[in-house]
XYZ file of C-alpha atoms in Angstrom:
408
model
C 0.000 0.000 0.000
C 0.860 3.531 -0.911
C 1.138 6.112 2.068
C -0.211 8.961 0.398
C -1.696 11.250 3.652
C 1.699 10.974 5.656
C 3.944 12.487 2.804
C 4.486 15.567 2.633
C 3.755 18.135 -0.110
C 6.255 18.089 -2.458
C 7.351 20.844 -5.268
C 5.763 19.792 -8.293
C 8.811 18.767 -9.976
C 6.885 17.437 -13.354
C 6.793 21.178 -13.911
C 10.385 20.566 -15.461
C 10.717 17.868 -17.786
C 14.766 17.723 -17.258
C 14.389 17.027 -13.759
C 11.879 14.736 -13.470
C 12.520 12.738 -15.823
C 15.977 12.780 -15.143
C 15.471 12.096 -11.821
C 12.938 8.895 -12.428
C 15.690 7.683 -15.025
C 18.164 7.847 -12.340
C 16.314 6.063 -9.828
C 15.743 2.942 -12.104
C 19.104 3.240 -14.053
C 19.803 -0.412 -12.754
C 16.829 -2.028 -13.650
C 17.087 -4.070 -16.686
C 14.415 -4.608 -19.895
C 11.351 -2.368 -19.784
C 10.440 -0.900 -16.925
C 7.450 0.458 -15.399
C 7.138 3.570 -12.695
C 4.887 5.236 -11.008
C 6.046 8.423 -8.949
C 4.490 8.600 -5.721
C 3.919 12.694 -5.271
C 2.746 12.791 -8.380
C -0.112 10.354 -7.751
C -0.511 12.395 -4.688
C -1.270 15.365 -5.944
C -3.815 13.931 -8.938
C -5.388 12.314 -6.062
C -6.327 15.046 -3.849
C -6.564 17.505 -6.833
C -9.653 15.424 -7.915
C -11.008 15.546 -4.590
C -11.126 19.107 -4.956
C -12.892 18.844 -8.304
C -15.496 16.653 -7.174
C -16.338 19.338 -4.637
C -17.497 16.852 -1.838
C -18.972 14.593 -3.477
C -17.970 10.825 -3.246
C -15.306 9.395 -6.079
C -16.048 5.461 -6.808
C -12.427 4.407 -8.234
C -12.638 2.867 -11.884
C -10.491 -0.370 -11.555
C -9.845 -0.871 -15.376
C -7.744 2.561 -15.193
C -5.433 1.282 -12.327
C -5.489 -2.342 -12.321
C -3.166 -2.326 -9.443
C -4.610 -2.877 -6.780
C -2.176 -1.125 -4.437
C -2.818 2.154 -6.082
C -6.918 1.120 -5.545
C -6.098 0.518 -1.786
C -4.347 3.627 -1.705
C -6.491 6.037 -2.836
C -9.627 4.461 -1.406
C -7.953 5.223 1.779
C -8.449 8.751 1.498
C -10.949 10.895 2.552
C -13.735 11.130 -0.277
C -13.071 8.356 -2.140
C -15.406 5.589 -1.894
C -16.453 2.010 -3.752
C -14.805 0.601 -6.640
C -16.181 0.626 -10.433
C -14.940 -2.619 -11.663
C -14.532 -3.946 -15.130
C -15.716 -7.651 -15.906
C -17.553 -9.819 -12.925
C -14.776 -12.251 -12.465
C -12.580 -9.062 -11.562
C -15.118 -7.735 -9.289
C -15.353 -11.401 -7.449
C -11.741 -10.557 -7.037
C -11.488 -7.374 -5.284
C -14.888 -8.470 -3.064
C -12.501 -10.360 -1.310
C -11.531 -6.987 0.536
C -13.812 -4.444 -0.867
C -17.021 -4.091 0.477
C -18.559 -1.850 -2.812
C -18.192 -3.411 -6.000
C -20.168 -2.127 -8.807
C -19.671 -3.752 -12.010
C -19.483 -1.158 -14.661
C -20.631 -3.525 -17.595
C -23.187 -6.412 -17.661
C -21.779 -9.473 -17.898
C -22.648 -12.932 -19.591
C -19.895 -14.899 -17.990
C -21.836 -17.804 -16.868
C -19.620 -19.148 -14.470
C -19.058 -15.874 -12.976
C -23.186 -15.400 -12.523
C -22.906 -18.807 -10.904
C -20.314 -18.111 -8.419
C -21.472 -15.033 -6.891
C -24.784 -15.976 -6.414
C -23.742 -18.892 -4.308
C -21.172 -16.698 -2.296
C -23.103 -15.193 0.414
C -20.229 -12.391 0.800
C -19.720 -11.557 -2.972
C -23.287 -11.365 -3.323
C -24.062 -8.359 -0.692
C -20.888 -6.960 -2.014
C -20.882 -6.697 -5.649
C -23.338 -5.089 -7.325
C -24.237 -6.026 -11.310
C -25.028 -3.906 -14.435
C -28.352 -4.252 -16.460
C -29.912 -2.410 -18.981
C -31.930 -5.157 -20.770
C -34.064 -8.069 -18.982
C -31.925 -10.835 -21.032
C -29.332 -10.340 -18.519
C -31.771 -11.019 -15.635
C -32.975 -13.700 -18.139
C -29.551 -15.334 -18.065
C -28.280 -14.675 -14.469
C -31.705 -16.163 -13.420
C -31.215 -19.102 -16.316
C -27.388 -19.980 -14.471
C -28.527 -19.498 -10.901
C -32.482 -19.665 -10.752
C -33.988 -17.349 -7.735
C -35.505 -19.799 -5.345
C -32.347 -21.360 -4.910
C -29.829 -17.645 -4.338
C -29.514 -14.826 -2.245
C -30.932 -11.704 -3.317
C -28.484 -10.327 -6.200
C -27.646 -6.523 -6.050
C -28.434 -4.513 -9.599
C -28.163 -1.042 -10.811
C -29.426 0.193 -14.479
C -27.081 1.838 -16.524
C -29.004 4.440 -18.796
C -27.691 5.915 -21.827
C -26.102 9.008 -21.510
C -25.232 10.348 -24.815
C -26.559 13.743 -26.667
C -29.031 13.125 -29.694
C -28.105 16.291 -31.310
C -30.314 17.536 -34.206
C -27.087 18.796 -36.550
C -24.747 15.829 -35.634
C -26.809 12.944 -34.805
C -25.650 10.419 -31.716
C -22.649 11.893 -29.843
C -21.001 9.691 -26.989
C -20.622 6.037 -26.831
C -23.038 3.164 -27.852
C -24.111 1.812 -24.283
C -27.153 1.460 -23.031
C -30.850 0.729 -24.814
C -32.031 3.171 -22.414
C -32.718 6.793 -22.948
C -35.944 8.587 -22.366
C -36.990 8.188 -18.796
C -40.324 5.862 -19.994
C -37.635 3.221 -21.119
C -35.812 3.156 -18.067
C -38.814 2.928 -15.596
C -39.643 0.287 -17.747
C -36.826 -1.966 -16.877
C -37.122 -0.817 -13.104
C -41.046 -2.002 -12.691
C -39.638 -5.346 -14.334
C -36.611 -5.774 -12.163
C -38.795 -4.764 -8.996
C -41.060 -7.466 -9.744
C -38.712 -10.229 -10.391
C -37.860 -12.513 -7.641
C -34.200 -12.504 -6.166
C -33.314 -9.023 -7.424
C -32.811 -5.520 -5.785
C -32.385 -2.503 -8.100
C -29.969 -0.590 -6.070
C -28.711 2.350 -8.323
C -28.510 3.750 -11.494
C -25.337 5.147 -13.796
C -25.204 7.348 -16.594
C -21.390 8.098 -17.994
C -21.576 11.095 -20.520
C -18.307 9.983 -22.053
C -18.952 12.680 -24.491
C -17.935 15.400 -21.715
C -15.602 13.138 -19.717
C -13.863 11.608 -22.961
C -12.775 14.268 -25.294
C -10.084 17.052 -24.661
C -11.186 20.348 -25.529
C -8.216 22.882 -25.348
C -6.306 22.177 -28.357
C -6.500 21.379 -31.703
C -8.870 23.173 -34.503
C -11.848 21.075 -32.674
C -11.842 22.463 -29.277
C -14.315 25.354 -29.618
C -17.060 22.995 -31.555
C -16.109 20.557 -28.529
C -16.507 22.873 -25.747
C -19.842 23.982 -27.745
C -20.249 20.539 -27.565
C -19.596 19.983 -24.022
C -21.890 22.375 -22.878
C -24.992 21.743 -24.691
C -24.703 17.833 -23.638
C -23.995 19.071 -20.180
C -27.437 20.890 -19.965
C -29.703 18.273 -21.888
C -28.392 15.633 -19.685
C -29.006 17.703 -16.143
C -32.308 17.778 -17.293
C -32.778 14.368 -18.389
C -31.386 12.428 -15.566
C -32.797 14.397 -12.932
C -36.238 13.260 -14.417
C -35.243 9.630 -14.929
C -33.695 9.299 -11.077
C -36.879 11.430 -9.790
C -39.010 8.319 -11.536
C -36.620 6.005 -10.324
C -37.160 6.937 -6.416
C -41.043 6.577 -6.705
C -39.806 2.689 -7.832
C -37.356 1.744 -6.057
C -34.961 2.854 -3.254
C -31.367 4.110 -4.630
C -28.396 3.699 -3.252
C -26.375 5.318 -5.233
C -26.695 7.735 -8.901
C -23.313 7.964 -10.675
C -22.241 9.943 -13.322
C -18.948 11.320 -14.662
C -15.740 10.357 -15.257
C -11.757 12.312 -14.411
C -12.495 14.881 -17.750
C -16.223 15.985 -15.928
C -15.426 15.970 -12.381
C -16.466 19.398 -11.526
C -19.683 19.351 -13.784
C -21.247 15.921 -12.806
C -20.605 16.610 -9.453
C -22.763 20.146 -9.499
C -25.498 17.622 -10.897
C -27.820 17.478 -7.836
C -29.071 14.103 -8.954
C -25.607 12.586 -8.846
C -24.477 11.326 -5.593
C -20.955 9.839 -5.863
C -18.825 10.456 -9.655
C -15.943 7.811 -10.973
C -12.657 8.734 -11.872
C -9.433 6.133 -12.207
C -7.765 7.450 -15.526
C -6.770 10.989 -13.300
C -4.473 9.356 -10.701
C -1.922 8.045 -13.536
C -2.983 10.790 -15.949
C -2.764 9.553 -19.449
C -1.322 12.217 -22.172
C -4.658 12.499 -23.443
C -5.683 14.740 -20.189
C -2.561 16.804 -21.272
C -5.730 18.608 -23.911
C -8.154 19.682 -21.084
C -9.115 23.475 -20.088
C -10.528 22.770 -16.732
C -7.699 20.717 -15.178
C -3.901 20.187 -15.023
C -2.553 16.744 -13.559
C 0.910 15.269 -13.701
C 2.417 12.595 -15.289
C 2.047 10.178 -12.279
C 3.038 7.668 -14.436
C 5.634 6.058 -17.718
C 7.479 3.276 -18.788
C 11.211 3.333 -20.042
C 12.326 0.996 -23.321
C 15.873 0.663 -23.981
C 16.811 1.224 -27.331
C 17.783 -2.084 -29.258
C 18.644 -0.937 -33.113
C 19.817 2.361 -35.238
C 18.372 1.439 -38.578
C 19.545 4.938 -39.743
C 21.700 7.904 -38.040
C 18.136 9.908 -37.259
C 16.165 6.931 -36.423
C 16.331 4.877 -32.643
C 14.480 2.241 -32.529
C 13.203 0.717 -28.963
C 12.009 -3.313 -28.405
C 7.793 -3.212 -27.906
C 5.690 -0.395 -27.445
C 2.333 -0.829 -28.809
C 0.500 -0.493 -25.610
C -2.442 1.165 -27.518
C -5.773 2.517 -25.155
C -8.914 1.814 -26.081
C -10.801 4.149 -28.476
C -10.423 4.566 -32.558
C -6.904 3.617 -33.139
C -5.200 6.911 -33.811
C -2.168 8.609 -32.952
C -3.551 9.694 -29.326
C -4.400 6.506 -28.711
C -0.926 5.540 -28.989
C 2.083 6.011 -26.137
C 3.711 9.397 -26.899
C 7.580 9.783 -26.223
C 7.873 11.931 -23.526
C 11.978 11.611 -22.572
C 14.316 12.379 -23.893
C 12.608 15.387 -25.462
C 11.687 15.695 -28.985
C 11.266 12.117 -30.416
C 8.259 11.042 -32.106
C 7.162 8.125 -33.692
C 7.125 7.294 -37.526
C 4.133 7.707 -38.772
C 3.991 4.753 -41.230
C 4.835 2.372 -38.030
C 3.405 4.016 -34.810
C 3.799 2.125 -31.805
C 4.974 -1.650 -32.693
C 3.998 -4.615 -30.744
C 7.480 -5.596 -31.726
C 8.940 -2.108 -31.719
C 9.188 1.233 -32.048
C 11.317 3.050 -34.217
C 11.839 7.285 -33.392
C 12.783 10.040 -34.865
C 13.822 13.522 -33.379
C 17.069 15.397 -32.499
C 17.768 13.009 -29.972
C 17.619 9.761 -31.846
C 20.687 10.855 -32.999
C 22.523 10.911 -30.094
C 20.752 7.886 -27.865
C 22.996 4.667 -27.879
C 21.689 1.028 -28.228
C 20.459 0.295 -24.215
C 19.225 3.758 -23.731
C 16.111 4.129 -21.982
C 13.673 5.797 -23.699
C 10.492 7.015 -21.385
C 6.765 7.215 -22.718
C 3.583 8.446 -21.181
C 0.482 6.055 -21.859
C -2.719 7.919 -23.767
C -5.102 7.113 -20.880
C -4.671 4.809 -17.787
C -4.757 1.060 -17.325
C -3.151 -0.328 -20.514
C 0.779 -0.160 -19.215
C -0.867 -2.619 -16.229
C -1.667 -5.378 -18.890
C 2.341 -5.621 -19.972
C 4.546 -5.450 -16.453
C 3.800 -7.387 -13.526
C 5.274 -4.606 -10.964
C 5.612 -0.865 -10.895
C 8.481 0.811 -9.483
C 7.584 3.059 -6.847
C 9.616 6.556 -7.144
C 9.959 9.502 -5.094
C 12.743 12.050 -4.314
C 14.771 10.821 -7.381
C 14.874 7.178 -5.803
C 12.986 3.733 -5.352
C 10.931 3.339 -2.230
C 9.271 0.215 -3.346
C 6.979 -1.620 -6.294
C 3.662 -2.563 -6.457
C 2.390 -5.733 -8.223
C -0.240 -4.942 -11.032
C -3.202 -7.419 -11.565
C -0.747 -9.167 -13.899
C 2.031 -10.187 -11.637
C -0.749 -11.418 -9.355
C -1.560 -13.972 -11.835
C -4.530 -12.216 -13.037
C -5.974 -11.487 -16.467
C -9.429 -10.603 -16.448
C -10.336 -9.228 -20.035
């Protein structure tokens, strides 16, 4: 576990890229093959900085944007941050182990999964699953029939993207659900059906959490964007969770994600927002108006090749995020300064060649340091993090991965 509360607050030494990244270089300079880091006041300060964006209102952790459960343990330790928005059900059966607040962001058909936590009596007032169609009950209740289970735990995820007259559907392709008739539709159903509690509800707009909107030709149409969503969806969900209440009693509402902190939480219907991709801080939050975090953390590649005098090429590298696969999906180069990938390769599962002033002057074993576009995906290829603080190593952290785990 990482002591975040009992350090103390440190200059914010990402604000100069020589040093920091110097000094994380330095601290790791013996450790051999790629290598993963995470620096500890930097995670700090993205941790209580989104406290103060959420404004008081409670932070549910998104797993798939850590996936090490250290870091989870760590920040759910402090003060305003509460639950844990997990991924697939097998991962959530995981963490119930030690969490008591497990929502499961997606619904799941893993059969097996169904089946085992509705025969664990602990998992099952613990985790909490993700409907927005009755063919999940359908199949949960198919796998582990009602008479024979404890009560399962569900919330209803509603859609909530922006039909737009001038550009049609904008957001992600979620939930059936939309108009507040559909989803008190699905809650009379689940109400009525035997062995199920409807607990809570979720709307994500990725549309305002997703997309940067201080750079590029696109930011004023996204801020535009951004703010007509916002309103339309105020509106919207406080009449679907109003509908809801007559139903059924709620637990919880959650909205949001790291890039809407500040305007989910002024929803008054919301009571608790996610956020995971914020603690690391991905490059892609490097694009945002209303927010600033730092690097928290990279991974270092040695360099292996030098097909040409201007070209370096590193071993791996194609640790792509989710999303359409372009360029800001990819790892950017952050150290040292000024390399960039070629654009006919991009990041290589195999590797990476780079061009810049400095891939003429890095020498085969060279470290070459990257920032990941969101959070999560560096987790799925190391099995430990390297701890860093002060220039030096103060410990590691296991990711899902070195505990034998690999979920989805």
């Amino acid at each position: 576990m990482i002591e975040l509360l009992s350090r103390e607050s440190a200059a914010q030494t990402w604000r100069d890229p020589a040093a920091y990244w110097g000094g994380i270089a330095h601290a790791v300079a013996e450790v051999s093959g790629p290598c993963a880091v995470i620096e500890v006041d930097a995670l700090r300060h993205n941790a209580l900085d989104m406290l103060v964006r959420a404004a008081g209102v409670p932070i549910r952790v998104a797993s798939k944007s850590v996936r090490v459960r250290g870091v989870l343990e760590s920040t759910l330790a402090l003060p305003g941050y509460a639950g844990v928005l997990a991924y697939p059900l097998p991962e959530a059966l995981w963490l119930a182990r030690t969490h008591e607040d497990v929502v499961v962001g997606y619904p799941s058909a893993d059969r097996d999964a169904l089946a085992r936590l509705a025969r664990d009596e602990r998992s099952v007032t613990r985790v909490t699953l993700m409907v927005d169609d009755l063919a999940q009950l359908d199949l949960l209740d198919h796998v582990a029939p009602a008479r024979g289970r404890a009560e399962v735990r569900v919330a209803i995820d509603a859609d909530a993207s922006w039909r737009s007259a001038a550009l049609g559907h904008v957001g992600v392709r979620r939930s059936p659900l939309f108009e507040t008739s559909d989803v008190t539709r699905l809650a009379r159903a689940i109400v009525a059906r035997p062995g199920i509690r409807l607990v809570g509800l979720m709307m994500y707009e990725a549309q305002i959490a997703g997309q940067p909107d201080a750079v590029g030709p696109e930011a004023p149409m996204m801020r535009w964007m951004k703010r007509r969503s916002r309103a339309e969806l105020h509106d919207r969900r406080a009449r679907i969770v109003t509908a809801l209440r007559e139903i059924a009693s709620l637990e919880f509402v959650n909205g949001g994600g790291t890039g809407s902190l500040e305007s989910t939480a002024a929803d008054p219907s919301v009571t608790e927002v996610t956020a995971g991709s914020g603690l690391l801080a991905g490059h892609l939050f490097d694009g945002y108006r209303g927010f600033d975090p730092a690097p928290a953390s990279a991974f270092g590649l040695e360099v292996v090749r030098r097909p040409s005098d201007d070209i370096a090429t590193v071993l791996g590298g194609g640790w792509i995020a989710s999303g359409p696969a372009r360029e800001s999906r990819q790892p950017r180069p952050v150290w040292p300064a000024g390399l960039k990938t070629v654009a006919r390769e991009g990041s290589g599962e195999v590797q990476t060649p780079l061009r810049g002033a400095a891939a003429r002057t890095v020498s085969v074993g060279d470290r070459v340091w990257f920032r990941h576009a969101k959070s999560g995906e560096t987790a799925e290829h190391v099995d430990r993090f390297a701890l860093v603080a002060d220039g030096a190593v103060i410990g590691e952290e296991p990711t899902y991965r070195g505990e034998g785990k690999a979920f989805l």
